[in-house]
């Protein structure tokens, strides 16, 4: 059996979940718009806020951040943004799980990845 094979019932279930998610998303945009993920650099001197779509909303620097060398400061900014993006993603996934009974966003992404990588 081809490792990229996806059974018809998986495709149908994914299609139903996608339809439900789209219907929900149209009505729940306000909830998604309120999601803000937060992250901090290791030193606690850099803080980032990110929207559910990954857009960076704010980056703030603590008073001691200027004592960091430029490479460390860059790492702190990158780390803070990445943490904030993961936080926003978790919050968006939680919102979808609450609204769509039985829906698992991580499972849906994995199924879509398998489908996109399969040979037709």
PDB file of C-alpha atoms in Angstrom:
ATOM      1  CA  UNK A   1       0.000   0.000   0.000  1.00  0.00           C
ATOM      2  CA  UNK A   2       1.218   3.503  -0.867  1.00  0.00           C
ATOM      3  CA  UNK A   3       2.300   5.376   2.301  1.00  0.00           C
ATOM      4  CA  UNK A   4       0.605   8.482   0.887  1.00  0.00           C
ATOM      5  CA  UNK A   5      -2.761   6.730   0.480  1.00  0.00           C
ATOM      6  CA  UNK A   6      -5.591   8.419   2.337  1.00  0.00           C
ATOM      7  CA  UNK A   7      -8.825   6.427   2.746  1.00  0.00           C
ATOM      8  CA  UNK A   8     -12.009   7.981   1.327  1.00  0.00           C
ATOM      9  CA  UNK A   9     -13.596   8.112   4.786  1.00  0.00           C
ATOM     10  CA  UNK A  10     -10.659  10.209   6.040  1.00  0.00           C
ATOM     11  CA  UNK A  11     -11.124  12.606   3.129  1.00  0.00           C
ATOM     12  CA  UNK A  12     -14.866  12.824   3.791  1.00  0.00           C
ATOM     13  CA  UNK A  13     -14.358  13.407   7.509  1.00  0.00           C
ATOM     14  CA  UNK A  14     -11.736  16.072   6.819  1.00  0.00           C
ATOM     15  CA  UNK A  15     -14.058  17.745   4.297  1.00  0.00           C
ATOM     16  CA  UNK A  16     -16.915  17.786   6.849  1.00  0.00           C
ATOM     17  CA  UNK A  17     -14.607  19.221   9.492  1.00  0.00           C
ATOM     18  CA  UNK A  18     -13.326  21.844   7.058  1.00  0.00           C
ATOM     19  CA  UNK A  19     -16.909  22.851   6.165  1.00  0.00           C
ATOM     20  CA  UNK A  20     -17.828  23.142   9.846  1.00  0.00           C
ATOM     21  CA  UNK A  21     -14.660  25.087  10.566  1.00  0.00           C
ATOM     22  CA  UNK A  22     -15.345  27.533   7.729  1.00  0.00           C
ATOM     23  CA  UNK A  23     -18.922  28.074   8.913  1.00  0.00           C
ATOM     24  CA  UNK A  24     -17.699  28.604  12.449  1.00  0.00           C
ATOM     25  CA  UNK A  25     -14.863  30.867  11.361  1.00  0.00           C
ATOM     26  CA  UNK A  26     -17.230  33.176   9.469  1.00  0.00           C
ATOM     27  CA  UNK A  27     -19.215  33.709  12.662  1.00  0.00           C
ATOM     28  CA  UNK A  28     -16.303  33.696  15.088  1.00  0.00           C
ATOM     29  CA  UNK A  29     -13.943  36.196  13.495  1.00  0.00           C
ATOM     30  CA  UNK A  30     -14.476  38.557  16.416  1.00  0.00           C
ATOM     31  CA  UNK A  31     -13.202  35.921  18.844  1.00  0.00           C
ATOM     32  CA  UNK A  32     -10.155  35.266  16.705  1.00  0.00           C
ATOM     33  CA  UNK A  33      -9.504  39.004  16.441  1.00  0.00           C
ATOM     34  CA  UNK A  34      -9.293  39.182  20.242  1.00  0.00           C
ATOM     35  CA  UNK A  35      -6.601  36.519  20.536  1.00  0.00           C
ATOM     36  CA  UNK A  36      -3.216  37.871  21.568  1.00  0.00           C
ATOM     37  CA  UNK A  37      -0.296  35.560  22.169  1.00  0.00           C
ATOM     38  CA  UNK A  38       2.429  36.675  24.551  1.00  0.00           C
ATOM     39  CA  UNK A  39       6.060  35.616  24.762  1.00  0.00           C
ATOM     40  CA  UNK A  40       9.242  36.678  26.527  1.00  0.00           C
ATOM     41  CA  UNK A  41      12.929  36.350  25.889  1.00  0.00           C
ATOM     42  CA  UNK A  42      15.049  34.292  28.297  1.00  0.00           C
ATOM     43  CA  UNK A  43      16.200  37.345  30.254  1.00  0.00           C
ATOM     44  CA  UNK A  44      12.658  38.661  30.668  1.00  0.00           C
ATOM     45  CA  UNK A  45      13.769  41.952  29.141  1.00  0.00           C
ATOM     46  CA  UNK A  46      12.023  41.437  25.782  1.00  0.00           C
ATOM     47  CA  UNK A  47       8.280  40.872  25.483  1.00  0.00           C
ATOM     48  CA  UNK A  48       6.266  40.312  22.309  1.00  0.00           C
ATOM     49  CA  UNK A  49       2.561  40.241  21.509  1.00  0.00           C
ATOM     50  CA  UNK A  50       1.238  38.511  18.394  1.00  0.00           C
ATOM     51  CA  UNK A  51      -2.233  38.246  16.835  1.00  0.00           C
ATOM     52  CA  UNK A  52      -3.851  34.913  15.941  1.00  0.00           C
ATOM     53  CA  UNK A  53      -2.748  35.344  12.317  1.00  0.00           C
ATOM     54  CA  UNK A  54       0.910  35.636  13.422  1.00  0.00           C
ATOM     55  CA  UNK A  55       1.163  39.389  12.950  1.00  0.00           C
ATOM     56  CA  UNK A  56       3.483  40.986  15.500  1.00  0.00           C
ATOM     57  CA  UNK A  57       1.471  43.573  17.428  1.00  0.00           C
ATOM     58  CA  UNK A  58       4.086  44.830  19.862  1.00  0.00           C
ATOM     59  CA  UNK A  59       7.634  44.266  21.050  1.00  0.00           C
ATOM     60  CA  UNK A  60       8.727  45.937  24.262  1.00  0.00           C
ATOM     61  CA  UNK A  61      12.136  46.156  25.855  1.00  0.00           C
ATOM     62  CA  UNK A  62      12.843  46.268  29.571  1.00  0.00           C
ATOM     63  CA  UNK A  63      15.251  48.811  31.030  1.00  0.00           C
ATOM     64  CA  UNK A  64      18.104  46.287  31.203  1.00  0.00           C
ATOM     65  CA  UNK A  65      17.685  45.106  27.602  1.00  0.00           C
ATOM     66  CA  UNK A  66      20.208  47.668  26.384  1.00  0.00           C
ATOM     67  CA  UNK A  67      22.873  45.915  28.422  1.00  0.00           C
ATOM     68  CA  UNK A  68      22.558  42.875  26.142  1.00  0.00           C
ATOM     69  CA  UNK A  69      24.916  42.590  23.184  1.00  0.00           C
ATOM     70  CA  UNK A  70      23.263  42.874  19.774  1.00  0.00           C
ATOM     71  CA  UNK A  71      23.341  39.115  19.007  1.00  0.00           C
ATOM     72  CA  UNK A  72      21.754  38.246  22.361  1.00  0.00           C
ATOM     73  CA  UNK A  73      19.159  40.979  21.952  1.00  0.00           C
ATOM     74  CA  UNK A  74      18.265  39.641  18.490  1.00  0.00           C
ATOM     75  CA  UNK A  75      17.917  36.106  19.915  1.00  0.00           C
ATOM     76  CA  UNK A  76      15.689  37.433  22.690  1.00  0.00           C
ATOM     77  CA  UNK A  77      13.431  39.234  20.212  1.00  0.00           C
ATOM     78  CA  UNK A  78      13.183  36.152  17.986  1.00  0.00           C
ATOM     79  CA  UNK A  79      12.472  33.886  20.952  1.00  0.00           C
ATOM     80  CA  UNK A  80       9.815  36.230  22.353  1.00  0.00           C
ATOM     81  CA  UNK A  81       8.045  36.475  18.983  1.00  0.00           C
ATOM     82  CA  UNK A  82       8.156  32.706  18.438  1.00  0.00           C
ATOM     83  CA  UNK A  83       6.765  32.050  21.924  1.00  0.00           C
ATOM     84  CA  UNK A  84       4.004  34.592  21.322  1.00  0.00           C
ATOM     85  CA  UNK A  85       3.135  32.955  17.983  1.00  0.00           C
ATOM     86  CA  UNK A  86       2.898  29.526  19.638  1.00  0.00           C
ATOM     87  CA  UNK A  87       0.768  31.019  22.426  1.00  0.00           C
ATOM     88  CA  UNK A  88      -1.601  32.635  19.920  1.00  0.00           C
ATOM     89  CA  UNK A  89      -1.775  29.371  17.966  1.00  0.00           C
ATOM     90  CA  UNK A  90      -2.681  27.419  21.116  1.00  0.00           C
ATOM     91  CA  UNK A  91      -5.375  29.945  21.986  1.00  0.00           C
ATOM     92  CA  UNK A  92      -6.827  29.773  18.455  1.00  0.00           C
ATOM     93  CA  UNK A  93      -6.781  25.959  18.560  1.00  0.00           C
ATOM     94  CA  UNK A  94      -8.527  26.008  21.954  1.00  0.00           C
ATOM     95  CA  UNK A  95     -11.180  28.354  20.600  1.00  0.00           C
ATOM     96  CA  UNK A  96     -11.782  26.007  17.642  1.00  0.00           C
ATOM     97  CA  UNK A  97     -11.930  22.930  19.894  1.00  0.00           C
ATOM     98  CA  UNK A  98     -14.541  24.622  22.086  1.00  0.00           C
ATOM     99  CA  UNK A  99     -16.681  25.674  19.136  1.00  0.00           C
ATOM    100  CA  UNK A 100     -16.398  22.524  17.010  1.00  0.00           C
ATOM    101  CA  UNK A 101     -17.184  19.402  19.005  1.00  0.00           C
ATOM    102  CA  UNK A 102     -14.711  16.636  18.221  1.00  0.00           C
ATOM    103  CA  UNK A 103     -12.510  18.808  16.028  1.00  0.00           C
ATOM    104  CA  UNK A 104      -8.770  18.672  16.631  1.00  0.00           C
ATOM    105  CA  UNK A 105      -6.897  21.372  14.677  1.00  0.00           C
ATOM    106  CA  UNK A 106      -3.561  19.554  15.025  1.00  0.00           C
ATOM    107  CA  UNK A 107      -5.073  16.354  13.637  1.00  0.00           C
ATOM    108  CA  UNK A 108      -6.675  18.264  10.767  1.00  0.00           C
ATOM    109  CA  UNK A 109      -3.341  19.900   9.892  1.00  0.00           C
ATOM    110  CA  UNK A 110      -1.616  16.501   9.933  1.00  0.00           C
ATOM    111  CA  UNK A 111      -4.286  15.017   7.643  1.00  0.00           C
ATOM    112  CA  UNK A 112      -4.028  17.944   5.241  1.00  0.00           C
ATOM    113  CA  UNK A 113      -0.240  17.577   5.218  1.00  0.00           C
ATOM    114  CA  UNK A 114      -0.586  13.867   4.393  1.00  0.00           C
ATOM    115  CA  UNK A 115      -3.053  14.651   1.605  1.00  0.00           C
ATOM    116  CA  UNK A 116      -0.888  17.379   0.119  1.00  0.00           C
ATOM    117  CA  UNK A 117       2.145  15.085   0.113  1.00  0.00           C
ATOM    118  CA  UNK A 118       0.388  12.088  -1.422  1.00  0.00           C
ATOM    119  CA  UNK A 119       0.860  11.160  -5.049  1.00  0.00           C
ATOM    120  CA  UNK A 120      -2.286  11.473  -7.138  1.00  0.00           C
TER     121      UNK A 120
END
